[in-house]
Tab-separated table of C-alpha atoms in Angstrom:
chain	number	residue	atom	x	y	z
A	1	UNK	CA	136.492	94.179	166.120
A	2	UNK	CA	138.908	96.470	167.946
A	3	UNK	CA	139.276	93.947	170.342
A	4	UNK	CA	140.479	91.196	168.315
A	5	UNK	CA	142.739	93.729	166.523
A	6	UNK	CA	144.773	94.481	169.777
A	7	UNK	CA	144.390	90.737	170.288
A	8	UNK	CA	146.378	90.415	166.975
A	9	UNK	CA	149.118	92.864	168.101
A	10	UNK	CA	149.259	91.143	171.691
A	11	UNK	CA	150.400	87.855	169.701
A	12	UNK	CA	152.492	89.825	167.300
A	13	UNK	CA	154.291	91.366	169.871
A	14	UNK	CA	154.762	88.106	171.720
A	15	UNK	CA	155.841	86.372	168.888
A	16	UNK	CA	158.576	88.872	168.785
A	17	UNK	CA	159.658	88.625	171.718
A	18	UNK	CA	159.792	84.956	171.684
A	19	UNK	CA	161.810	84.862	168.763
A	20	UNK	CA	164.077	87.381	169.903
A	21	UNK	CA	164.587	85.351	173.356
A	22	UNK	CA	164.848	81.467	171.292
A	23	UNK	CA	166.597	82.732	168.021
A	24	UNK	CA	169.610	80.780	168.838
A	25	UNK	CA	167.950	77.640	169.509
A	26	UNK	CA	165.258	77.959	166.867
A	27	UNK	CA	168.416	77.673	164.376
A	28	UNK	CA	170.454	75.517	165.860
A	29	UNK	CA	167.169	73.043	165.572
A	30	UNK	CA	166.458	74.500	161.924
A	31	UNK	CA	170.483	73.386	161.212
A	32	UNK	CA	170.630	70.055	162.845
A	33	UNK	CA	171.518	67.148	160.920
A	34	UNK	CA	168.433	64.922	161.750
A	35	UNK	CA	165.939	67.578	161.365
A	36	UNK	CA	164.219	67.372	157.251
A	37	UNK	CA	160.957	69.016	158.711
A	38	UNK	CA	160.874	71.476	155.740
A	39	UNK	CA	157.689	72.840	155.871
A	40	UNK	CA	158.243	73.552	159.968
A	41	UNK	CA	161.372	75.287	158.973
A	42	UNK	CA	159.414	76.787	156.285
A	43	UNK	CA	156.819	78.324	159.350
A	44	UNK	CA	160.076	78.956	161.239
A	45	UNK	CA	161.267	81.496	158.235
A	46	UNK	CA	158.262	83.117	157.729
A	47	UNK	CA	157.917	83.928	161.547
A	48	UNK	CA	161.918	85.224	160.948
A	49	UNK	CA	160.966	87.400	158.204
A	50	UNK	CA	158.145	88.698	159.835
A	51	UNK	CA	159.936	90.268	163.449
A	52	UNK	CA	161.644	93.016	162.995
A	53	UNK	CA	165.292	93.543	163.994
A	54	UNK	CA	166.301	89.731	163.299
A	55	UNK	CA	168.675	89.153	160.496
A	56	UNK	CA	166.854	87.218	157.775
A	57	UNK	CA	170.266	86.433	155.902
A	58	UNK	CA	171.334	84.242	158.616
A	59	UNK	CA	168.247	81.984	158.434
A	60	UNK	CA	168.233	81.997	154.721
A	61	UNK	CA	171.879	80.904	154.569
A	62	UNK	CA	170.817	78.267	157.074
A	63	UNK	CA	167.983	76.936	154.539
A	64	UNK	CA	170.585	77.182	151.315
A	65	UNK	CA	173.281	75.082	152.851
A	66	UNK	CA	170.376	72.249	154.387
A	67	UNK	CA	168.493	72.542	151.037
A	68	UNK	CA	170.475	73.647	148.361
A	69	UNK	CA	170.281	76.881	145.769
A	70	UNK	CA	167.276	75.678	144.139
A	71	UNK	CA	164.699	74.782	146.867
A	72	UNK	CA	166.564	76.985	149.435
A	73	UNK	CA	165.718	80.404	147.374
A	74	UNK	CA	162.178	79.219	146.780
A	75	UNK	CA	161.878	78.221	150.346
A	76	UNK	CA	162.996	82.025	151.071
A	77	UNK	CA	161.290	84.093	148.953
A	78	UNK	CA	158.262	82.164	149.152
A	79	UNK	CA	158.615	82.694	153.077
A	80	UNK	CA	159.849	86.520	153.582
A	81	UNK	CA	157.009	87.151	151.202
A	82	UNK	CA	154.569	85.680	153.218
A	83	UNK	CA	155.782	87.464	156.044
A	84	UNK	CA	155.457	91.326	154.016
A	85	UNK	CA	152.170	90.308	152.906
A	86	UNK	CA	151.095	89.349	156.790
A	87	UNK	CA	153.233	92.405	158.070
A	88	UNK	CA	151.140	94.851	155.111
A	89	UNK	CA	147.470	93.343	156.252
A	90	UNK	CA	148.375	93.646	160.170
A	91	UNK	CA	149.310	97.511	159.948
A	92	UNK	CA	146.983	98.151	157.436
A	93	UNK	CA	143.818	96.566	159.558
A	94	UNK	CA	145.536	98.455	162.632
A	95	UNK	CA	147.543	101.617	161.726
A	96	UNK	CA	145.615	102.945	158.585
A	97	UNK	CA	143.364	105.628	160.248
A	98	UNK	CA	146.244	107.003	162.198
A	99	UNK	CA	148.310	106.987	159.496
A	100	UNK	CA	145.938	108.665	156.789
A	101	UNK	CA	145.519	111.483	159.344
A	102	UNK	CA	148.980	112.220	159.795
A	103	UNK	CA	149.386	112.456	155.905
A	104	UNK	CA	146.873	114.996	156.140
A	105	UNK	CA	148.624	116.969	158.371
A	106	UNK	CA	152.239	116.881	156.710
A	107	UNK	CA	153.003	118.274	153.999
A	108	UNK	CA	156.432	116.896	153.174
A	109	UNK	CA	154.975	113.408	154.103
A	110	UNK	CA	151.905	114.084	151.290
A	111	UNK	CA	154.850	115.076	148.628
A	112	UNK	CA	156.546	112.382	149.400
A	113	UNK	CA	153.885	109.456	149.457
A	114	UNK	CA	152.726	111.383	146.443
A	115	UNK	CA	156.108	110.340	144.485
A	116	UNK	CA	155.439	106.980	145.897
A	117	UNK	CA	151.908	106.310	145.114
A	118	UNK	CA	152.214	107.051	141.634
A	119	UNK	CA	155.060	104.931	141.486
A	120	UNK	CA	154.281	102.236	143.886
A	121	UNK	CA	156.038	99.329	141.949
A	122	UNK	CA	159.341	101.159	141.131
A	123	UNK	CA	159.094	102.194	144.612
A	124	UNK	CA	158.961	99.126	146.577
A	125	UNK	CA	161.109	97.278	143.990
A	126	UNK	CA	163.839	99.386	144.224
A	127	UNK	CA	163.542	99.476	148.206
A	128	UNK	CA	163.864	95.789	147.790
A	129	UNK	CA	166.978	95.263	146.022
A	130	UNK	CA	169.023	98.329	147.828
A	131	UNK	CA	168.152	97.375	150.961
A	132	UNK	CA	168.982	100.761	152.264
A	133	UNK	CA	165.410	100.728	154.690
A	134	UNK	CA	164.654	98.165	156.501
A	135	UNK	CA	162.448	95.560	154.810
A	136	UNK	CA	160.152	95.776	158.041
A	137	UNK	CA	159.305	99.403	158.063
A	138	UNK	CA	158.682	98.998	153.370
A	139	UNK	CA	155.583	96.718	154.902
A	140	UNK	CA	154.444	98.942	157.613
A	141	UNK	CA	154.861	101.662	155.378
A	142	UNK	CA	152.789	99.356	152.560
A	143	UNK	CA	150.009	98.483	154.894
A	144	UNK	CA	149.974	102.280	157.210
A	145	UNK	CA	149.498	104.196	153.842
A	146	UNK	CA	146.957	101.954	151.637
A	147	UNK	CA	150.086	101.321	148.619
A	148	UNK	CA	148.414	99.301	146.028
A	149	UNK	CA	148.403	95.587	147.244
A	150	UNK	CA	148.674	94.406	143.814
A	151	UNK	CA	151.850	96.528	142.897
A	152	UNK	CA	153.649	96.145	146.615
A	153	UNK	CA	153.434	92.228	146.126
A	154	UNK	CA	154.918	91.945	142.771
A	155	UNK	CA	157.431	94.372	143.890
A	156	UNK	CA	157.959	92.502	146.863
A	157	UNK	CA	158.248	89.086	145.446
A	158	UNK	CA	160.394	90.424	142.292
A	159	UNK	CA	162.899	92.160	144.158
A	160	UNK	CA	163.231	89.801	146.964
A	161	UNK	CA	164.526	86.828	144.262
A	162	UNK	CA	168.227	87.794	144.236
A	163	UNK	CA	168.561	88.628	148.299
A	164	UNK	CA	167.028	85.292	148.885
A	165	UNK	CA	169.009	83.502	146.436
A	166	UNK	CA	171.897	84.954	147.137
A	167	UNK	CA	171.517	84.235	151.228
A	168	UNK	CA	171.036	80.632	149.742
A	169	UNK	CA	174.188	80.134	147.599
A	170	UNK	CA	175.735	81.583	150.598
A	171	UNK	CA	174.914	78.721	152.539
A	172	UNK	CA	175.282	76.289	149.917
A	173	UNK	CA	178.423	77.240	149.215
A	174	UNK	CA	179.436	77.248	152.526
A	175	UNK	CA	178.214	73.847	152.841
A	176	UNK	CA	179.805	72.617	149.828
A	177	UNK	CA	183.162	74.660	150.531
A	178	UNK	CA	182.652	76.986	147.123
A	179	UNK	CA	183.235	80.515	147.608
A	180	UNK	CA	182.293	82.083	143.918
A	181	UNK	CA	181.388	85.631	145.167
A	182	UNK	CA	181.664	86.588	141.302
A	183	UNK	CA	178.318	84.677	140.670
A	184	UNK	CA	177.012	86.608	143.437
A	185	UNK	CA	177.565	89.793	142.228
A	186	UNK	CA	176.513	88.858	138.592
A	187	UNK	CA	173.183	87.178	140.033
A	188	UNK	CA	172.237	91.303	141.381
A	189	UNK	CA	173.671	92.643	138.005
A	190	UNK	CA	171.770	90.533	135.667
A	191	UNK	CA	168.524	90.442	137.630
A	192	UNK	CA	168.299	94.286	137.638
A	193	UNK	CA	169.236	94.773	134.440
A	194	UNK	CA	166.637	92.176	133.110
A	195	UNK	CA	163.852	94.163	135.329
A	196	UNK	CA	164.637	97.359	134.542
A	197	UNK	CA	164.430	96.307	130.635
A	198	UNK	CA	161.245	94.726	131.505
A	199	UNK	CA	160.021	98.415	133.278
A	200	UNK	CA	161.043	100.075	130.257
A	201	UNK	CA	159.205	98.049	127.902
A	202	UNK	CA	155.816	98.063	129.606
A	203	UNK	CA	156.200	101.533	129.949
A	204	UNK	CA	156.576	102.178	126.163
A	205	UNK	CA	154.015	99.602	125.339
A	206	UNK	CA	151.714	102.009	127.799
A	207	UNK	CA	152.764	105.053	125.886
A	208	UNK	CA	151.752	103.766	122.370
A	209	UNK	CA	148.787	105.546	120.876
């Protein structure tokens, strides 16, 4: 078993470094005009979403202008999904042990994850759509520290939606020659408000006697 987990970070870590090396040429195939292999460029953006340190916006524009809004921002948050969800399981089946005994031994880390753990949805969700961290470390973080699967992936996939279809108009606007950054904005604007209303209604409901 610990064998095959270092096996798993071997490939991880070569996958990184592949992507890192070939990320030109991987999109410059993904944008091509004879390439309609959608569920390879599908694999392609879940690999992108998954290595840290490589901007997912510029693949997910890439994918909006070849596919359009619609199946462009499914074919994004579908993918960068995937790739927390993979990200969560690898550092949780690796890292946990480690990280559950440094939580022991700090207390402004156990105050912290405290404020987190009781709040895991709000958490993640909001680290989601202010991308202030880095979506990478919000997985390792997920996965080091046992956060509720359940909760992390709702969060995950909920606050993802307007990132990934915003990346996508981007490039299908860019395609099209359309430049309405106001829709952009409002896309964000709406979206959070309608989540937030949504928070504050189950919460009530919760509350009721």
């Amino acid at each position: 078993m610990k064998y095959s987990k270092w096996l798993i970070l071997i490939v991880y870590i070569a996958l990184f470094i592949l992507v890192l090396s070939e990320q030109q040429r991987i999109l410059d195939w993904i944008q091509a005009e004879g390439n309609n292999q959608l569920f390879v460029t599908f694999l392609f953006a879940i690999v992108f979403a998954a290595v840290p340190f490589v901007p997912f916006g510029v693949i997910g524009a890439i994918v909006g202008a070849k596919y359009g809004l619609l199946l462009g921002g499914i074919v994004n948050l579908t993918a960068s999904s995937i790739a927390a969800a993979v990200t969560y399981f690898l550092f949780y089946s690796m890292f946990k042990q480690q990280g559950l005994a440094y939580l022991e031994r700090s207390d402004r880390l156990q105050s912290l994850h405290s404020m987190v753990r009781n709040n895991v949805f709000w958490a993640v969700f909001t680290g989601r759509i202010i991308p202030i961290m880095p979506a990478f470390l919000i997985n390792c973080y997920g996965g080091v520290f046992k956060l509720s699967f359940p909760a992390f992936l709702l969060a995950t996939v909920l606050g993802k939606i307007p990132a990934m279809l915003v990346f996508a108009y981007v490039g299908d606007s860019a395609a099209s020659g359309a430049t309405h950054w106001i829709t952009v904005l409002l896309i964000y604007i709406l979206f959070i408000g309608l989540i937030y209303l949504a928070y504050k209604y189950v919460k009530k409901t919760k509350t009721r006697p």
